[in-house]
């Protein structure tokens, strides 16, 4: 099975910063990758699907890119409400492996 | 508006069978491309996909738990039920149901676009 690994595990940043979270697959994969945001005590929320497609209602400061084994989520201008944990997830062969998560903290 | 809601016991004893129900609205599980899945999250840990059932009755399970899981649907009630047998304290987690859909008939890429609030299950004697 494909494993997804995110880096960093924790990221400290300030409002207004541009940040990038990386998700690496254990082998080359197609672009069937999604990103989710989860705030404490809440359910995950879909941000991006198929690597770079923004879900309806998600602010345009979020963007995704990548191919092969490396994918990224970028937040271009951090807002206070963006501090949360982010998960990548791939879809392949009927399975949905998640990354271990990246916690975005206020510096 | 699509909504998902999980229900089930808050406490289960080791070796028992856990049964969780997902009640949804705003879509039909008879529509091509629509699926419902279950994801769990142990306290302080990452998300883990468990199972999925499709509009055409296909069922899929995570490799590590496939012998312990069973998923079923009742389209007349808009419900999906998952059972997990022989539970262990390691199964303590928040369990989420999600709507899963594919991008198109031509591109069978599935992703989870709507989530329930989750239900917390503790396995303890």
Coordinates of C-alpha atoms in Angstrom, one line a residue:
Chain A
X1 CA 0.0 0.0 0.0
X2 CA 1.1 3.6 -0.7
X3 CA 2.2 5.6 2.4
X4 CA 1.8 9.4 2.6
X5 CA 4.3 11.4 4.6
X6 CA 3.8 15.1 5.4
X7 CA 6.4 17.6 6.4
X8 CA 6.9 19.4 8.6
X9 CA 4.9 17.8 11.4
X10 CA 4.5 21.2 13.0
X11 CA 4.9 24.6 11.4
X12 CA 5.0 28.0 13.3
X13 CA 4.0 31.0 11.3
X14 CA 2.5 34.5 11.7
X15 CA -0.5 36.1 10.2
X16 CA 0.3 37.3 6.8
X17 CA 3.0 34.7 6.2
X18 CA 3.1 32.5 3.1
X19 CA 3.5 28.8 4.1
X20 CA 3.9 25.5 2.3
X21 CA 3.2 22.0 3.5
X22 CA 4.6 19.1 1.7
X23 CA 3.1 15.6 1.2
X24 CA 5.3 12.8 -0.2
X25 CA 4.1 9.5 -1.5
X26 CA 6.0 6.3 -1.0
X27 CA 5.9 5.7 -4.8
X28 CA 5.0 7.8 -7.8
X29 CA 1.3 8.3 -7.9
X30 CA -1.3 10.1 -10.1
X31 CA -2.7 13.4 -9.1
X32 CA -5.6 12.0 -7.1
X33 CA -4.7 13.9 -4.0
X34 CA -6.8 15.9 -1.6
X35 CA -6.1 18.3 1.3
X36 CA -8.2 18.7 4.4
X37 CA -8.2 21.2 7.2
X38 CA -9.1 20.2 10.7
X39 CA -9.6 22.6 13.7
X40 CA -9.6 21.3 17.3
X41 CA -12.7 19.3 18.1
X42 CA -14.1 19.7 14.6
X43 CA -14.5 17.4 11.6
X44 CA -12.1 17.7 8.7
X45 CA -13.0 20.0 5.9
X46 CA -12.2 19.5 2.3
X47 CA -10.0 22.3 0.9
X48 CA -8.5 20.9 -2.4
X49 CA -9.2 17.8 -4.5
X50 CA -7.3 16.3 -7.5
X51 CA -4.1 18.1 -6.4
X52 CA -5.1 21.7 -7.3
X53 CA -8.8 22.1 -7.5
X54 CA -10.3 24.4 -4.9
X55 CA -13.5 23.1 -3.2
X56 CA -16.4 25.5 -3.5
X57 CA -16.2 28.3 -0.8
X58 CA -12.6 27.8 0.0
X59 CA -10.6 31.0 -0.1
X60 CA -8.3 31.5 -3.0
X61 CA -5.3 32.0 -0.7
X62 CA -5.2 28.2 -0.6
X63 CA -3.6 26.4 -3.5
X64 CA -2.2 23.0 -4.3
X65 CA 0.3 21.6 -6.7
X66 CA 2.6 18.7 -7.3
X67 CA 3.1 15.5 -9.2
X68 CA 4.8 12.2 -9.0
X69 CA 5.8 11.7 -5.3
X70 CA 5.7 15.3 -4.1
X71 CA 2.6 17.5 -3.5
X72 CA 2.3 20.8 -1.8
X73 CA -0.4 22.9 -0.1
X74 CA 0.4 26.6 0.0
X75 CA -1.4 29.3 2.0
X76 CA -0.4 32.6 0.4
X77 CA -1.4 35.0 3.2
X78 CA -2.1 33.4 6.5
X79 CA -5.2 34.5 8.3
X80 CA -6.0 33.8 12.0
X81 CA -8.6 31.2 11.0
X82 CA -6.1 29.2 9.1
X83 CA -4.3 27.9 12.2
X84 CA -5.3 24.3 12.2
X85 CA -4.0 20.8 11.3
X86 CA -3.8 19.9 7.6
X87 CA -4.0 16.4 6.1
X88 CA -3.2 15.2 2.7
X89 CA -4.9 12.1 1.3
X90 CA -4.4 10.1 -1.8
X91 CA -6.8 7.8 -3.6
X92 CA -5.5 4.7 -5.3
X93 CA -6.7 1.2 -5.8
X94 CA -9.8 1.8 -3.7
X95 CA -7.8 2.9 -0.7
X96 CA -7.6 6.4 0.9
X97 CA -4.2 6.7 2.7
X98 CA -3.9 9.9 4.8
X99 CA -0.7 11.7 5.8
X100 CA 0.0 12.0 9.5
X101 CA -0.9 15.7 9.5
X102 CA 0.8 19.1 9.8
X103 CA -0.1 21.3 12.7
X104 CA 0.1 25.0 11.8
X105 CA 0.7 27.0 14.9
X106 CA 0.8 30.7 15.6
X107 CA 4.4 31.9 16.1
Chain B
X1 CA -27.6 21.0 1.6
X2 CA -25.8 17.7 2.4
X3 CA -25.6 16.7 6.0
X4 CA -24.1 13.6 7.7
X5 CA -24.7 12.5 11.2
X6 CA -23.1 9.6 13.2
X7 CA -24.7 7.8 16.0
X8 CA -23.7 4.9 18.2
X9 CA -22.6 3.9 21.7
X10 CA -20.1 6.1 23.5
X11 CA -18.6 3.1 25.4
X12 CA -18.0 -0.4 24.3
X13 CA -16.3 -3.3 26.1
X14 CA -13.3 -5.1 24.7
X15 CA -14.2 -8.1 22.4
X16 CA -17.6 -6.7 21.7
X17 CA -18.9 -5.6 18.3
X18 CA -19.2 -1.9 17.7
X19 CA -22.1 -0.7 15.5
X20 CA -22.2 2.8 14.2
X21 CA -24.9 4.4 12.1
X22 CA -24.6 7.3 9.6
X23 CA -27.8 9.1 8.7
X24 CA -27.5 11.5 5.8
X25 CA -29.6 13.9 3.8
X26 CA -29.3 16.0 0.7
X27 CA -28.3 13.3 -1.6
X28 CA -29.3 9.7 -2.6
X29 CA -27.1 6.7 -2.3
X30 CA -28.8 5.3 -5.4
X31 CA -27.3 8.1 -7.5
X32 CA -24.3 7.0 -9.6
X33 CA -21.1 8.2 -8.2
X34 CA -22.3 8.6 -4.6
X35 CA -20.7 6.7 -1.7
X36 CA -20.5 6.9 2.0
X37 CA -17.4 6.1 4.0
X38 CA -16.1 5.9 7.5
X39 CA -12.9 7.5 8.9
X40 CA -11.6 7.3 12.4
X41 CA -9.2 9.4 14.5
X42 CA -7.7 8.1 17.8
X43 CA -7.1 10.9 20.3
X44 CA -4.3 13.1 19.2
X45 CA -3.6 11.0 16.1
X46 CA -4.1 11.1 12.4
X47 CA -7.1 10.3 10.3
X48 CA -7.6 6.7 9.1
X49 CA -10.0 5.6 6.4
X50 CA -11.9 2.5 7.3
X51 CA -14.6 1.5 4.8
X52 CA -16.8 2.7 1.9
X53 CA -20.0 1.6 0.3
X54 CA -21.1 2.7 -3.2
X55 CA -24.3 3.4 -4.9
X56 CA -24.0 0.1 -6.7
X57 CA -23.5 -1.9 -3.5
X58 CA -19.7 -2.3 -3.9
X59 CA -17.9 -2.4 -0.6
X60 CA -14.3 -1.5 0.2
X61 CA -12.2 -1.8 3.4
X62 CA -8.9 -0.7 4.7
X63 CA -6.4 -3.5 4.4
X64 CA -5.5 -3.8 8.1
X65 CA -9.1 -4.0 9.4
X66 CA -10.9 -5.8 6.6
X67 CA -11.5 -9.0 8.6
X68 CA -13.2 -7.0 11.4
X69 CA -15.3 -4.5 9.4
X70 CA -18.7 -4.8 7.6
X71 CA -20.5 -2.0 6.0
X72 CA -24.1 -1.9 4.7
X73 CA -26.7 0.6 3.6
X74 CA -30.5 1.2 3.8
X75 CA -31.3 3.5 1.0
X76 CA -34.9 3.9 2.1
X77 CA -33.8 5.3 5.4
X78 CA -30.7 7.2 4.0
X79 CA -28.5 5.2 6.5
X80 CA -25.2 3.4 6.3
X81 CA -24.1 1.1 9.1
X82 CA -20.6 -0.1 9.9
X83 CA -19.8 -2.8 12.4
X84 CA -16.4 -3.5 13.8
X85 CA -16.0 -6.9 15.6
X86 CA -13.8 -7.8 18.5
X87 CA -13.0 -4.2 19.5
X88 CA -9.9 -3.4 21.6
X89 CA -8.9 -0.3 23.5
X90 CA -6.8 0.7 20.5
X91 CA -10.1 1.2 18.6
X92 CA -10.9 4.2 20.9
X93 CA -11.4 7.1 18.5
X94 CA -13.7 9.6 17.1
X95 CA -15.5 8.0 14.1
X96 CA -16.7 10.1 11.2
X97 CA -18.9 9.3 8.3
X98 CA -18.3 11.1 5.1
X99 CA -19.9 11.5 1.7
X100 CA -17.6 10.2 -1.0
X101 CA -18.1 11.1 -4.6
X102 CA -16.3 10.6 -7.8
X103 CA -15.2 13.4 -10.1
X104 CA -17.0 12.0 -13.2
X105 CA -18.0 8.7 -14.8
X106 CA -15.0 9.0 -17.0
X107 CA -12.6 9.7 -14.1
X108 CA -13.3 7.5 -11.1
X109 CA -11.4 9.6 -8.7
X110 CA -13.1 9.5 -5.3
X111 CA -12.8 12.1 -2.6
X112 CA -14.6 13.0 0.7
X113 CA -16.5 16.2 0.3
X114 CA -18.8 16.3 3.3
X115 CA -18.2 15.1 6.8
X116 CA -20.3 14.5 9.9
X117 CA -19.4 16.0 13.2
X118 CA -18.1 12.6 14.5
X119 CA -19.0 10.3 17.4
X120 CA -16.5 9.5 20.1
X121 CA -16.2 5.8 21.0
X122 CA -14.2 4.5 24.0
X123 CA -13.3 0.9 24.3
X124 CA -12.9 0.0 28.0
X125 CA -13.9 -2.6 30.4

